[in-house]
Coordinates of C-alpha atoms in Angstrom, one line a residue:
M16 CA 91.9 0.7 203.1
S17 CA 91.7 0.7 207.0
S18 CA 89.7 3.4 208.8
T19 CA 93.0 4.7 210.2
Q20 CA 94.4 5.1 206.7
Q21 CA 91.2 6.9 205.6
A22 CA 91.4 9.2 208.6
D23 CA 95.0 9.9 207.9
L24 CA 94.3 10.9 204.3
L25 CA 91.3 13.0 205.2
L26 CA 93.2 14.9 207.9
K27 CA 96.2 15.5 205.6
K28 CA 93.8 16.9 203.0
Q29 CA 92.1 19.2 205.5
L30 CA 95.4 20.5 206.8
R31 CA 96.6 21.2 203.3
E32 CA 93.3 23.1 202.5
L33 CA 93.5 25.2 205.7
N34 CA 97.2 26.1 205.0
R35 CA 96.4 26.9 201.3
K36 CA 93.3 29.1 201.8
G37 CA 93.9 30.6 205.2
T38 CA 91.1 31.2 207.7
E39 CA 89.5 34.0 209.7
G40 CA 89.1 33.6 213.4
F41 CA 91.5 30.8 214.1
S42 CA 94.8 29.1 213.2
A43 CA 95.3 25.4 213.2
G44 CA 98.2 22.9 212.8
L45 CA 99.7 19.7 214.1
I46 CA 101.2 19.5 217.5
D47 CA 103.7 17.1 216.2
D48 CA 104.4 16.7 212.4
E49 CA 104.5 12.9 212.9
D50 CA 101.0 12.7 214.3
L51 CA 98.0 13.8 212.2
F52 CA 95.6 12.9 215.0
K53 CA 96.6 15.7 217.4
W54 CA 96.1 19.3 216.4
E55 CA 96.7 22.6 218.2
V56 CA 94.4 25.5 217.4
T57 CA 94.2 29.1 218.5
I58 CA 90.8 30.8 218.5
F59 CA 90.9 34.5 218.2
G60 CA 88.4 36.2 220.4
P61 CA 85.4 37.0 218.2
P62 CA 84.9 40.8 217.5
D63 CA 82.2 42.6 219.4
T64 CA 82.3 40.1 222.3
F65 CA 84.0 40.2 225.7
Y66 CA 86.4 37.7 224.2
E67 CA 87.7 40.1 221.6
G68 CA 91.5 40.5 221.7
G69 CA 92.0 37.0 223.2
F70 CA 94.1 34.2 221.8
F71 CA 92.6 31.0 223.2
R72 CA 94.7 27.9 222.6
A73 CA 93.1 24.5 222.4
E74 CA 93.8 20.9 221.2
L75 CA 91.8 18.7 218.9
H76 CA 92.3 15.0 219.3
F77 CA 90.9 12.9 216.5
P78 CA 90.0 9.2 216.9
K79 CA 91.3 6.6 214.5
E80 CA 87.7 6.2 213.3
Y81 CA 87.5 9.8 212.1
P82 CA 85.3 11.0 210.3
Q83 CA 82.8 8.4 211.6
K84 CA 83.5 9.6 215.2
P85 CA 84.1 13.1 216.3
P86 CA 87.3 14.6 217.8
K87 CA 87.6 15.8 221.3
M88 CA 88.4 19.5 221.8
K89 CA 89.9 21.0 224.9
F90 CA 91.0 24.5 225.6
T91 CA 94.4 24.7 227.1
S92 CA 94.1 28.4 227.8
D93 CA 91.8 29.6 230.6
I94 CA 88.4 30.4 229.2
W95 CA 85.2 31.3 231.1
H96 CA 82.2 30.2 229.0
P97 CA 78.9 28.5 229.7
N98 CA 79.7 25.7 227.1
V99 CA 83.3 25.0 228.2
H100 CA 83.8 22.8 231.2
K101 CA 86.1 24.2 233.9
N102 CA 88.8 21.8 232.8
G103 CA 88.6 23.2 229.2
D104 CA 86.6 20.4 227.5
V105 CA 84.3 21.9 224.9
C106 CA 80.7 20.9 225.0
I107 CA 79.0 21.6 221.7
S108 CA 76.5 19.4 219.9
I109 CA 78.5 18.7 216.7
L110 CA 81.2 17.1 218.9
H111 CA 78.8 14.7 220.5
E112 CA 78.7 11.1 219.3
P113 CA 76.5 10.6 216.2
G114 CA 72.9 9.3 216.5
E115 CA 70.0 10.2 218.7
D116 CA 70.5 11.8 222.1
K117 CA 69.4 9.4 224.8
F118 CA 68.1 12.4 226.8
G119 CA 66.2 13.8 223.8
Y120 CA 67.8 17.3 224.0
E121 CA 69.6 17.1 220.6
T122 CA 68.4 15.7 217.3
A123 CA 70.7 13.4 215.4
S124 CA 71.2 16.2 212.8
E125 CA 72.7 18.5 215.5
R126 CA 75.2 15.9 216.6
W127 CA 78.4 14.7 214.9
L128 CA 78.1 14.0 211.2
P129 CA 81.0 12.7 209.0
I130 CA 80.7 15.8 206.8
H131 CA 82.2 18.0 209.4
T132 CA 85.8 19.2 208.9
V133 CA 88.3 20.9 211.1
E134 CA 87.2 24.2 209.6
S135 CA 83.5 23.6 210.3
I136 CA 84.2 22.5 213.8
L137 CA 86.2 25.6 214.6
I138 CA 83.7 27.9 213.0
S139 CA 81.0 26.3 215.1
V140 CA 83.1 26.8 218.3
I141 CA 83.6 30.5 217.4
S142 CA 79.8 30.7 216.9
M143 CA 79.4 29.0 220.3
I144 CA 81.7 31.5 221.9
T145 CA 79.8 34.4 220.4
D146 CA 76.4 33.0 221.3
P147 CA 76.4 30.5 224.2
N148 CA 73.7 28.0 224.9
D149 CA 73.1 28.7 228.6
E150 CA 70.2 26.3 228.7
S151 CA 72.5 23.3 228.5
P152 CA 75.7 24.5 230.2
A153 CA 78.9 22.7 230.8
N154 CA 80.0 25.4 233.3
V155 CA 76.9 26.1 235.4
D156 CA 78.6 29.0 237.2
A157 CA 79.5 30.8 233.9
A158 CA 76.0 30.2 232.6
K159 CA 74.5 31.7 235.8
E160 CA 76.7 34.8 235.5
W161 CA 75.9 35.0 231.7
R162 CA 72.2 35.2 232.6
D163 CA 72.3 37.2 235.9
D164 CA 75.3 39.5 235.7
Y165 CA 76.5 39.6 232.1
N166 CA 78.1 43.1 232.3
G167 CA 79.4 42.6 235.8
V168 CA 81.0 39.4 237.1
F169 CA 80.7 37.5 233.8
K170 CA 82.5 40.3 231.9
K171 CA 85.3 40.4 234.6
H172 CA 85.9 36.7 234.4
V173 CA 86.2 36.8 230.6
Q174 CA 88.4 39.9 230.6
R175 CA 90.8 38.1 233.0
C176 CA 91.0 35.2 230.6
V177 CA 91.6 37.5 227.7
R178 CA 94.5 39.2 229.6
L179 CA 96.0 35.8 230.5
S180 CA 95.7 34.6 226.8
Q181 CA 97.6 37.7 225.7
E182 CA 100.4 37.3 228.3
N183 CA 100.9 33.6 227.3
L184 CA 101.5 34.2 223.6

């Protein structure tokens, strides 16, 4: 069996499980029923955060080598967050290529492992939204605001994103 066929079977199984059991905090499905490698997700703004009430859309693009290689995740909704690049690309350790970090910041166990599922990825992203890593930011401006003016400018930026996400339902 080729790696593409294995990825196809695994993604079908994960989609079936998500649909069967339901999930808290997000919804996920295929962008196109004919392509298991492109998913659309909506992350519900976590309770007790500035993101609460938001509906943040994103896409997951899986490589043909999945689960040996991680998917890429990109928010298509505006989101202001230290660990999300301004273009929407998500920067979280579990989506980094497997193995040792050449800069020594992450251990191999923090990076992509083939045991991760769509559900574990999205739960990790929700956790990241709730508790950003401002020491290794993808969006330096958001990280600076998070540290220096959390209840002021940072909160206003996030509230704007929440409003926009509600308008674009």
